[in-house]
Amino acid sequence: MQEKKKPTGPARWIDRFLEWYCADHLFEEIQGDLHEAYFHRSQQQGPKKANFRFFIDVLTFFKPSSFKKVEKPSDPSPMYRNYLKSALRNFSRNKVYGSINLLGLVIGVASCLFIALHVIEELSYDEFHSKSSNKYRVVMDMLNNNELSVKSAVTFPAVGPGLQEEMPEVIDMTRIIPFGKGVYRVNQPDGTPIHFNEENAVYADANFFQMFGFKLLKGNPEEVLAQTQQTVMSASTAERYFGEADPMGKTVVHAGRDFIVTGVMEDFPDNSHM
């Protein structure tokens, strides 16, 4: 007659799972009770069913009250206090050497911060325009005695329309022409003329404010330059010319020509190359 095999124990991976999550002070007691129940079931129902019931029992004990406590990381502040005390003691013993090191550290950190701020400012130029990465300024190589001397943003007026006509990649273009140095005149309500010596002004195509992100405080971007002899002023220029009065519709005279103010824009930001 064949002797009945004595059960060797539950599956080890289930036991390891119990050991992994169960709190140390509960582990031996819970494991002992579960093993006792496993051996009893194994003799009555067989190892397979006993293993299954053992797994269910292990899952039953998988609850917050049975979990191991996660140890909190130790507070590092005492260590940093000790480092600070040691540094202060060393500094008090070697004041000259410590002062030189401290001064060098301060100068180095300050220099890095100033350089970083300068680089950030330089990289921010013209980034406020919408789709700035798709906008390009056309330059022209200037030749001097058949030798390349300098690149200039000055090109012939027909270059823009020609590029747009010949190259499908060019979706739109706009041009500006400096003309502004000179005397500008506005008339007060009583007819008294006031003259201003202006340094910077340009002619621009009608779509200038549609291509660039300069914010208009007054006026429609599609209409402010739609006709000839219309002008848009910066906010500071409009205040200088007209004070607190509304500049819209006012007339500015330059070189014998009347220009009607059709828009007011925010002052040019510092990070604009224009």
Short mmCIF file of C-alpha atoms in Angstrom, two decimals, residues 42-254:
data_model
loop_
_atom_site.label_atom_id
_atom_site.label_comp_id
_atom_site.label_asym_id
_atom_site.label_seq_id
_atom_site.Cartn_x
_atom_site.Cartn_y
_atom_site.Cartn_z
CA SER A 42 -4.00 20.01 2.24
CA GLN A 43 -4.79 16.80 4.06
CA GLN A 44 -8.53 17.22 3.57
CA GLN A 45 -8.73 18.74 0.05
CA GLY A 46 -5.32 18.31 -1.55
CA PRO A 47 -2.35 20.68 -2.14
CA LYS A 48 -3.83 22.57 -5.11
CA LYS A 49 -6.98 23.69 -3.35
CA ALA A 50 -5.01 24.35 -0.18
CA ASN A 51 -2.60 26.60 -2.11
CA PHE A 52 -5.49 28.49 -3.67
CA ARG A 53 -7.18 29.03 -0.28
CA PHE A 54 -3.78 30.03 1.20
CA PHE A 55 -3.40 32.69 -1.54
CA ILE A 56 -6.92 34.01 -0.82
CA ASP A 57 -6.08 34.23 2.90
CA VAL A 58 -2.86 36.16 2.16
CA LEU A 59 -4.82 38.63 0.03
CA THR A 60 -7.39 38.99 2.82
CA PHE A 61 -4.69 40.25 5.18
CA PHE A 62 -3.47 42.75 2.53
CA LYS A 63 -4.90 45.84 4.23
CA PRO A 64 -3.47 49.07 5.74
CA SER A 65 -3.45 47.70 9.31
CA SER A 66 -1.07 44.91 8.24
CA PHE A 67 1.34 46.98 6.15
CA LYS A 68 4.91 47.69 7.10
CA LYS A 69 5.57 51.25 8.15
CA VAL A 70 7.62 53.20 5.64
CA GLU A 71 10.51 54.79 7.42
CA LYS A 72 10.68 58.52 6.92
CA PRO A 73 14.01 59.89 5.74
CA SER A 74 16.05 61.38 8.51
CA ASP A 75 16.02 65.13 8.90
CA PRO A 76 19.16 66.50 7.16
CA SER A 77 19.01 69.86 8.97
CA PRO A 78 21.39 68.83 11.81
CA MET A 79 23.98 67.81 9.24
CA TYR A 80 23.70 71.16 7.45
CA ARG A 81 23.93 72.99 10.78
CA ASN A 82 27.16 71.14 11.51
CA TYR A 83 28.54 72.08 8.09
CA LEU A 84 27.63 75.71 8.71
CA LYS A 85 29.28 75.69 12.14
CA SER A 86 32.43 74.15 10.70
CA ALA A 87 32.53 76.73 7.91
CA LEU A 88 32.10 79.62 10.37
CA ARG A 89 34.86 78.24 12.61
CA ASN A 90 37.23 77.89 9.68
CA PHE A 91 36.34 81.39 8.53
CA SER A 92 37.04 82.87 11.99
CA ARG A 93 40.43 81.14 12.11
CA ASN A 94 41.48 82.24 8.60
CA LYS A 95 39.66 85.52 8.03
CA VAL A 96 41.86 86.79 5.19
CA TYR A 97 41.85 83.53 3.24
CA GLY A 98 38.12 83.04 3.92
CA SER A 99 37.28 86.58 2.81
CA ILE A 100 39.16 86.10 -0.47
CA ASN A 101 37.29 82.84 -1.15
CA LEU A 102 33.94 84.38 -0.23
CA LEU A 103 34.56 87.44 -2.41
CA GLY A 104 35.55 85.22 -5.33
CA LEU A 105 32.37 83.14 -4.89
CA VAL A 106 30.16 86.24 -4.78
CA ILE A 107 31.80 87.76 -7.86
CA GLY A 108 31.56 84.46 -9.75
CA VAL A 109 27.87 83.92 -8.97
CA ALA A 110 27.01 87.55 -9.75
CA SER A 111 28.90 87.37 -13.06
CA CYS A 112 27.09 84.19 -14.06
CA LEU A 113 23.72 85.77 -13.26
CA PHE A 114 24.48 88.93 -15.26
CA ILE A 115 25.74 86.89 -18.23
CA ALA A 116 22.63 84.67 -18.10
CA LEU A 117 20.33 87.71 -18.00
CA HIS A 118 22.15 89.25 -20.96
CA VAL A 119 21.96 86.03 -23.01
CA ILE A 120 18.23 85.64 -22.21
CA GLU A 121 17.59 89.22 -23.32
CA GLU A 122 19.55 88.77 -26.55
CA LEU A 123 17.69 85.54 -27.39
CA SER A 124 14.32 87.22 -26.75
CA TYR A 125 14.70 89.79 -29.56
CA ASP A 126 11.66 89.88 -31.86
CA GLU A 127 10.24 86.74 -30.23
CA PHE A 128 7.04 88.63 -29.33
CA HIS A 129 5.93 88.59 -33.00
CA SER A 130 3.50 85.82 -33.88
CA LYS A 131 5.20 83.01 -35.82
CA SER A 132 8.52 84.80 -35.38
CA SER A 133 10.47 81.71 -36.48
CA ASN A 134 8.85 81.97 -39.94
CA LYS A 135 9.76 85.63 -40.50
CA TYR A 136 13.00 86.55 -42.28
CA ARG A 137 14.75 89.81 -43.06
CA VAL A 138 16.18 89.97 -46.57
CA VAL A 139 19.77 91.26 -46.74
CA MET A 140 21.93 92.30 -49.67
CA ASP A 141 25.66 91.83 -50.12
CA MET A 142 27.37 95.16 -50.65
CA LEU A 143 30.34 95.01 -53.05
CA ASN A 144 33.29 97.35 -52.94
CA ASN A 145 35.69 97.01 -55.88
CA ASN A 146 34.24 93.57 -56.60
CA GLU A 147 34.94 92.47 -53.01
CA LEU A 148 32.25 91.70 -50.45
CA SER A 149 32.38 94.43 -47.83
CA VAL A 150 29.23 94.25 -45.71
CA LYS A 151 25.74 92.78 -45.58
CA SER A 152 22.95 95.34 -45.53
CA ALA A 153 19.21 95.06 -44.91
CA VAL A 154 18.70 97.68 -47.63
CA THR A 155 17.37 96.06 -50.80
CA PHE A 156 15.61 97.22 -53.95
CA PRO A 157 11.84 97.85 -53.56
CA ALA A 158 11.02 95.21 -56.19
CA VAL A 159 12.78 92.39 -54.29
CA GLY A 160 9.83 91.68 -51.96
CA PRO A 161 7.10 91.44 -54.62
CA GLY A 162 9.49 89.50 -56.86
CA LEU A 163 10.22 86.89 -54.18
CA GLN A 164 6.52 86.51 -53.41
CA GLU A 165 5.74 86.02 -57.10
CA GLU A 166 8.58 83.63 -57.90
CA MET A 167 8.78 81.57 -54.67
CA PRO A 168 5.68 79.74 -53.37
CA GLU A 169 7.35 79.48 -49.94
CA VAL A 170 7.00 83.25 -49.48
CA ILE A 171 3.48 83.65 -48.08
CA ASP A 172 3.61 87.39 -47.47
CA MET A 173 6.07 90.28 -47.37
CA THR A 174 6.21 93.87 -46.18
CA ARG A 175 8.70 96.71 -46.66
CA ILE A 176 9.77 99.76 -44.68
CA ILE A 177 11.69 102.78 -45.95
CA PRO A 178 13.30 105.25 -43.50
CA PHE A 179 12.35 108.85 -44.22
CA GLY A 180 11.77 110.39 -40.83
CA LYS A 181 14.50 112.90 -39.98
CA GLY A 182 13.12 116.40 -40.16
CA VAL A 183 10.56 118.84 -38.81
CA TYR A 184 6.95 117.82 -38.18
CA ARG A 185 4.19 120.31 -37.52
CA VAL A 186 0.86 120.06 -35.77
CA ASN A 187 -1.63 122.88 -35.23
CA GLN A 188 -3.21 123.69 -31.92
CA PRO A 189 -7.01 124.19 -31.79
CA ASP A 190 -6.48 127.96 -32.16
CA GLY A 191 -4.33 127.39 -35.27
CA THR A 192 -0.96 128.01 -33.62
CA PRO A 193 1.63 125.65 -35.17
CA ILE A 194 3.95 123.52 -33.00
CA HIS A 195 7.10 122.08 -34.54
CA PHE A 196 8.84 118.85 -33.57
CA ASN A 197 12.25 117.67 -34.72
CA GLU A 198 11.77 113.96 -35.34
CA GLU A 199 14.58 111.44 -35.77
CA ASN A 200 12.86 108.14 -36.55
CA ALA A 201 9.97 107.46 -38.90
CA VAL A 202 9.45 105.07 -41.80
CA TYR A 203 7.15 104.45 -44.72
CA ALA A 204 5.60 100.99 -44.52
CA ASP A 205 3.41 98.73 -46.64
CA ALA A 206 -0.26 98.47 -45.73
CA ASN A 207 0.17 94.99 -44.18
CA PHE A 208 2.92 96.01 -41.73
CA PHE A 209 0.78 95.61 -38.61
CA GLN A 210 -0.67 92.34 -39.88
CA MET A 211 2.78 90.76 -40.21
CA PHE A 212 4.34 92.07 -37.01
CA GLY A 213 3.19 91.82 -33.41
CA PHE A 214 3.31 95.50 -32.48
CA LYS A 215 0.14 96.14 -30.50
CA LEU A 216 -2.24 98.84 -31.70
CA LEU A 217 -3.92 100.76 -28.90
CA LYS A 218 -6.17 102.55 -31.39
CA GLY A 219 -7.02 101.68 -34.97
CA ASN A 220 -7.59 98.55 -37.05
CA PRO A 221 -4.43 96.72 -38.25
CA GLU A 222 -6.03 96.16 -41.66
CA GLU A 223 -6.98 99.82 -42.15
CA VAL A 224 -4.43 102.08 -40.41
CA LEU A 225 -2.11 102.08 -43.45
CA ALA A 226 -4.61 101.16 -46.14
CA GLN A 227 -4.29 104.52 -47.92
CA THR A 228 -1.45 106.91 -48.64
CA GLN A 229 -0.63 109.74 -46.23
CA GLN A 230 -1.94 107.88 -43.21
CA THR A 231 0.29 107.61 -40.15
CA VAL A 232 0.51 105.54 -36.97
CA MET A 233 2.23 106.99 -33.89
CA SER A 234 3.68 105.36 -30.82
CA ALA A 235 1.89 106.19 -27.58
CA SER A 236 4.74 108.37 -26.29
CA THR A 237 4.96 110.29 -29.59
CA ALA A 238 1.21 110.88 -29.66
CA GLU A 239 1.33 112.24 -26.10
CA ARG A 240 4.24 114.51 -27.02
CA TYR A 241 2.40 115.89 -30.07
CA PHE A 242 -1.15 116.16 -28.77
CA GLY A 243 -0.95 115.89 -24.98
CA GLU A 244 -4.04 114.26 -23.47
CA ALA A 245 -6.19 114.97 -26.55
CA ASP A 246 -7.27 112.08 -28.78
CA PRO A 247 -4.78 111.97 -31.69
CA MET A 248 -7.08 109.99 -33.99
CA GLY A 249 -7.96 112.00 -37.10
CA LYS A 250 -5.47 114.76 -36.30
CA THR A 251 -3.16 116.08 -39.03
CA VAL A 252 0.64 116.06 -38.97
CA VAL A 253 2.53 118.03 -41.63
CA HIS A 254 5.92 116.91 -42.90
#
